[in-house]
């Protein structure tokens, strides 16, 4: 139920999904609608198994009284394209929404397109998590176009074990280049050597980002003759991080199982890398 912190959430395994959804809807619909009025600030319905019909019920409530809602978590609910489209219609009606977590939902390209189109009107949103969502070309294009629109988005998470982007990275590069607010990017990608090299070069030239976690899988069998271009790109990104207060974590894998950063000789002029708990080389620093 609601608590003193202005939130509603699930104690997993103790509250049934229909009960929790109806409680959330009833609470939302009973809130004062005036901007600045006290009301629910956090709604956490992660891992509730909500279906499209239940999300439609929630979306109607979000559109009716959401003056105070700042955080909405709907991760791991099996939400598909139809549910995403219904939810997307209500999001611009949440004037105070700052954090949105839709990770671990099979939104697919249609869901991402519908979502990103409406997020362009969510001017208060600063934190977006779309991790563990397999994005195709249209989904990546939609996210890139959203990034290019003037918003307040500051943190974006696009992590996926198999690569959130699997292919063309240029839409993201264009969106990041046009974005003036994003400071924290967490991205996994899986693509060809040339595409990843170009993307890393674009990141090194970005003047806004301050924290980057990049995990890349390159679709080549390791060949020493192909090392130089990719190595230079990552060195440029390291040097960029060394000159700014970046938190930088880089990981690179390819067919054959080696890690590029491990194979590079240690040089005093380059940042030192050691392993974090995920096994991805991580730059120590602020």
Coordinates of C-alpha atoms in Angstrom, one line a residue:
X1 CA 0.0 0.0 0.0
X2 CA 1.0 3.6 0.1
X3 CA 3.6 4.6 2.6
X4 CA 5.0 7.7 4.2
X5 CA 7.5 8.1 1.3
X6 CA 4.7 8.6 -1.2
X7 CA 5.3 5.2 -2.9
X8 CA 3.5 2.0 -3.8
X9 CA 5.4 -1.2 -4.5
X10 CA 5.2 -5.0 -4.6
X11 CA 6.5 -7.3 -1.9
X12 CA 7.1 -10.1 -4.4
X13 CA 5.1 -13.2 -3.7
X14 CA 2.8 -11.6 -1.1
X15 CA 0.5 -9.5 -3.1
X16 CA -1.4 -10.7 -6.2
X17 CA -1.0 -8.8 -9.4
X18 CA -4.7 -7.9 -9.7
X19 CA -4.8 -6.7 -6.1
X20 CA -1.7 -4.6 -6.5
X21 CA -2.8 -3.1 -9.8
X22 CA -6.2 -2.2 -8.6
X23 CA -4.7 -0.7 -5.4
X24 CA -2.4 1.4 -7.5
X25 CA -5.1 2.5 -9.8
X26 CA -7.4 3.4 -6.9
X27 CA -4.7 5.3 -5.2
X28 CA -3.8 7.2 -8.4
X29 CA -7.3 8.1 -9.2
X30 CA -7.8 9.5 -5.7
X31 CA -4.9 11.8 -5.8
X32 CA -5.1 15.6 -6.0
X33 CA -4.5 16.8 -9.6
X34 CA -3.1 20.2 -9.0
X35 CA 0.6 20.6 -9.9
X36 CA 2.8 20.5 -6.8
X37 CA 0.1 18.7 -4.8
X38 CA 1.2 15.9 -2.5
X39 CA 0.5 12.4 -3.9
X40 CA 2.2 9.2 -5.0
X41 CA 5.8 9.8 -6.0
X42 CA 7.0 6.3 -6.7
X43 CA 5.1 3.4 -8.3
X44 CA 7.1 0.1 -8.4
X45 CA 5.3 -2.7 -10.2
X46 CA 8.4 -4.6 -11.3
X47 CA 8.1 -8.4 -11.7
X48 CA 4.3 -8.3 -11.4
X49 CA 3.5 -10.2 -14.6
X50 CA 1.1 -7.4 -15.7
X51 CA -0.6 -8.1 -19.0
X52 CA -1.7 -5.7 -21.7
X53 CA -5.2 -5.3 -20.2
X54 CA -3.9 -4.5 -16.8
X55 CA -1.4 -2.0 -18.3
X56 CA -4.3 -0.3 -20.1
X57 CA -6.1 0.0 -16.7
X58 CA -2.9 1.5 -15.3
X59 CA -2.4 3.9 -18.2
X60 CA -5.9 5.3 -17.8
X61 CA -5.1 6.0 -14.1
X62 CA -1.8 7.6 -15.0
X63 CA -3.6 9.9 -17.4
X64 CA -6.2 10.9 -14.8
X65 CA -4.1 12.0 -11.8
X66 CA -0.3 12.0 -11.9
X67 CA 0.7 15.4 -10.8
X68 CA 3.3 14.1 -8.2
X69 CA 4.5 10.8 -9.8
X70 CA 8.3 10.9 -10.2
X71 CA 9.4 7.3 -10.6
X72 CA 7.6 4.5 -12.5
X73 CA 9.1 1.0 -12.6
X74 CA 7.5 -1.7 -14.8
X75 CA 10.5 -3.9 -15.4
X76 CA 10.2 -7.6 -16.1
X77 CA 6.4 -7.7 -16.8
X78 CA 6.4 -9.3 -20.2
X79 CA 5.1 -6.1 -21.8
X80 CA 4.9 -6.4 -25.5
X81 CA 4.4 -3.9 -28.3
X82 CA 0.7 -3.4 -27.7
X83 CA 1.1 -2.8 -24.0
X84 CA 4.0 -0.4 -24.7
X85 CA 1.9 1.6 -27.1
X86 CA -0.9 1.9 -24.6
X87 CA 1.5 3.0 -21.8
X88 CA 3.3 5.4 -24.1
X89 CA 0.1 7.4 -24.6
X90 CA -0.2 8.1 -20.9
X91 CA 3.5 9.1 -20.2
X92 CA 3.3 12.7 -21.5
X93 CA 0.4 13.2 -19.0
X94 CA 2.9 12.7 -16.1
X95 CA 4.4 16.2 -15.8
X96 CA 6.8 15.3 -12.9
X97 CA 8.0 11.9 -14.2
X98 CA 11.8 11.8 -13.7
X99 CA 12.6 8.0 -13.8
X100 CA 11.2 5.3 -16.0
X101 CA 12.3 1.7 -15.9
X102 CA 10.9 -0.6 -18.7
X103 CA 13.8 -3.0 -18.7
X104 CA 13.4 -6.7 -19.3
X105 CA 10.2 -6.4 -21.4
X106 CA 9.8 -7.7 -24.9
X107 CA 8.8 -4.3 -26.4
X108 CA 10.3 -5.1 -29.8
X109 CA 10.7 -2.5 -32.5
X110 CA 7.0 -1.5 -32.6
X111 CA 6.9 -0.9 -28.9
X112 CA 10.2 1.1 -28.9
X113 CA 8.9 3.2 -31.8
X114 CA 5.6 4.0 -30.0
X115 CA 7.4 4.7 -26.7
X116 CA 10.2 6.9 -28.1
X117 CA 7.7 9.0 -30.1
X118 CA 5.8 9.9 -26.9
X119 CA 8.9 10.3 -24.7
X120 CA 9.8 13.3 -26.8
X121 CA 7.0 15.1 -24.9
X122 CA 8.2 14.0 -21.5
X123 CA 10.2 17.0 -20.7
X124 CA 10.9 16.2 -17.0
X125 CA 12.4 12.7 -17.7
X126 CA 16.1 12.4 -16.7
X127 CA 16.6 8.6 -16.2
X128 CA 15.5 5.9 -18.7
X129 CA 16.3 2.2 -18.4
X130 CA 15.6 0.1 -21.5
X131 CA 18.0 -2.7 -20.7
X132 CA 17.5 -6.3 -21.8
X133 CA 15.2 -5.3 -24.6
X134 CA 16.3 -6.7 -28.0
X135 CA 16.2 -3.8 -30.4
X136 CA 16.1 -4.2 -34.2
X137 CA 17.0 -1.5 -36.7
X138 CA 13.7 0.4 -36.3
X139 CA 14.0 0.4 -32.5
X140 CA 17.6 1.6 -32.6
X141 CA 16.5 4.3 -35.1
X142 CA 13.7 5.4 -32.8
X143 CA 16.0 5.7 -29.8
X144 CA 18.5 7.7 -31.9
X145 CA 15.8 10.1 -33.0
X146 CA 14.5 10.5 -29.4
X147 CA 18.1 11.3 -28.3
X148 CA 18.3 14.0 -31.0
X149 CA 15.2 15.9 -29.6
X150 CA 15.9 18.5 -26.9
X151 CA 15.0 16.8 -23.6
X152 CA 16.4 16.7 -20.1
X153 CA 17.4 13.0 -20.3
X154 CA 20.7 12.6 -18.4
X155 CA 21.1 8.8 -17.9
X156 CA 20.3 6.0 -20.4
X157 CA 20.8 2.3 -19.9
X158 CA 20.8 0.0 -22.9
X159 CA 22.4 -3.2 -21.6
X160 CA 21.8 -6.7 -22.9
X161 CA 23.9 -9.8 -22.6
X162 CA 23.8 -10.4 -26.4
X163 CA 24.2 -6.7 -27.3
X164 CA 21.4 -4.1 -27.1
X165 CA 22.4 -2.9 -30.6
X166 CA 23.2 -5.7 -33.0
X167 CA 24.3 -4.0 -36.2
X168 CA 24.2 -0.4 -37.3
X169 CA 25.3 2.0 -34.6
X170 CA 25.0 5.2 -36.7
X171 CA 21.5 6.1 -35.4
X172 CA 22.8 6.1 -31.9
X173 CA 25.9 8.1 -32.9
X174 CA 23.8 10.8 -34.5
X175 CA 21.4 11.0 -31.6
X176 CA 24.3 11.2 -29.1
X177 CA 26.0 13.9 -31.1
X178 CA 22.9 16.0 -31.1
X179 CA 22.1 15.5 -27.4
X180 CA 23.2 18.2 -25.1
X181 CA 22.1 16.7 -21.7
X182 CA 23.0 13.0 -21.6
X183 CA 25.9 12.5 -19.2
X184 CA 25.7 8.8 -18.3
X185 CA 25.5 6.0 -21.0
X186 CA 25.5 2.3 -20.2
X187 CA 25.4 0.4 -23.5
X188 CA 26.2 -3.0 -24.9
X189 CA 26.6 -3.6 -28.6
X190 CA 27.4 -6.3 -31.0
X191 CA 28.5 -5.4 -34.5
X192 CA 31.4 -5.4 -37.0
X193 CA 34.8 -4.1 -36.4
X194 CA 34.4 -1.0 -38.6
X195 CA 31.0 -0.1 -37.0
X196 CA 32.3 -0.4 -33.4
X197 CA 35.5 1.5 -34.2
X198 CA 33.6 4.4 -35.7
X199 CA 31.2 4.4 -32.7
X200 CA 34.0 4.5 -30.2
X201 CA 35.6 7.4 -32.2
X202 CA 32.3 9.3 -32.0
X203 CA 32.2 8.7 -28.2
X204 CA 35.7 10.0 -27.8
X205 CA 34.6 13.2 -29.6
X206 CA 31.5 13.7 -27.4
X207 CA 31.8 16.7 -25.1
X208 CA 28.8 16.1 -22.9
X209 CA 29.1 12.5 -21.7
X210 CA 30.8 12.1 -18.3
X211 CA 30.2 8.4 -17.5
X212 CA 30.4 5.6 -20.0
X213 CA 30.1 1.9 -19.6
X214 CA 30.5 0.2 -23.0
X215 CA 30.5 -3.5 -23.6
X216 CA 31.2 -4.4 -27.3
X217 CA 31.2 -7.7 -29.1
X218 CA 33.0 -7.6 -32.5
X219 CA 31.9 -10.0 -35.2
X220 CA 35.4 -11.0 -36.4
X221 CA 37.7 -13.8 -35.6
X222 CA 40.7 -12.3 -33.9
X223 CA 43.5 -11.5 -36.3
X224 CA 46.6 -9.5 -35.2
X225 CA 46.5 -7.6 -38.5
X226 CA 43.1 -6.1 -37.6
X227 CA 44.2 -4.9 -34.1
X228 CA 45.6 -1.5 -34.9
X229 CA 42.5 0.5 -35.9
X230 CA 40.4 -0.8 -33.1
X231 CA 43.2 -0.3 -30.6
X232 CA 43.7 3.3 -31.6
X233 CA 39.9 4.0 -31.3
X234 CA 39.9 2.6 -27.7
X235 CA 43.1 4.5 -26.8
X236 CA 41.4 7.7 -28.0
X237 CA 38.5 7.0 -25.8
X238 CA 40.8 6.2 -22.8
X239 CA 42.7 9.5 -23.4
X240 CA 39.4 11.4 -23.5
X241 CA 38.4 9.8 -20.2
X242 CA 41.8 10.6 -18.7
X243 CA 41.3 14.3 -19.4
X244 CA 37.8 14.6 -17.9
X245 CA 36.1 13.4 -14.8
X246 CA 34.8 10.3 -16.6
X247 CA 33.8 7.0 -15.0
X248 CA 34.9 4.7 -17.8
X249 CA 34.3 0.9 -18.1
X250 CA 35.3 -0.8 -21.4
X251 CA 34.9 -4.4 -22.4
X252 CA 35.6 -5.9 -25.8
X253 CA 35.1 -9.5 -26.9
X254 CA 35.3 -11.2 -30.2
X255 CA 35.2 -14.7 -31.8
X256 CA 38.0 -16.6 -30.1
X257 CA 37.3 -15.3 -26.6
X258 CA 40.2 -13.0 -26.0
X259 CA 39.9 -9.5 -24.7
X260 CA 41.5 -6.6 -26.5
X261 CA 42.3 -4.5 -23.4
X262 CA 43.9 -7.5 -21.7
X263 CA 46.2 -8.1 -24.7
X264 CA 47.4 -4.5 -25.0
X265 CA 50.7 -3.8 -23.3
X266 CA 50.6 -1.7 -20.1
X267 CA 51.7 1.8 -20.9
X268 CA 52.3 4.6 -18.4
X269 CA 50.5 7.1 -20.7
X270 CA 47.3 5.1 -20.7
X271 CA 44.8 4.7 -17.8
X272 CA 45.2 1.6 -15.8
X273 CA 42.5 -1.0 -16.0
X274 CA 41.5 -3.6 -13.4
X275 CA 38.6 -5.9 -13.2
X276 CA 35.3 -5.1 -11.6
X277 CA 32.9 -7.8 -10.3
X278 CA 31.3 -8.3 -13.7
X279 CA 34.6 -9.3 -15.3
X280 CA 34.6 -6.3 -17.5
X281 CA 37.8 -4.2 -17.4
X282 CA 37.0 -1.0 -15.5
X283 CA 38.9 2.2 -15.2
X284 CA 39.6 3.2 -11.6
X285 CA 38.6 6.8 -10.9
X286 CA 35.9 9.1 -9.7

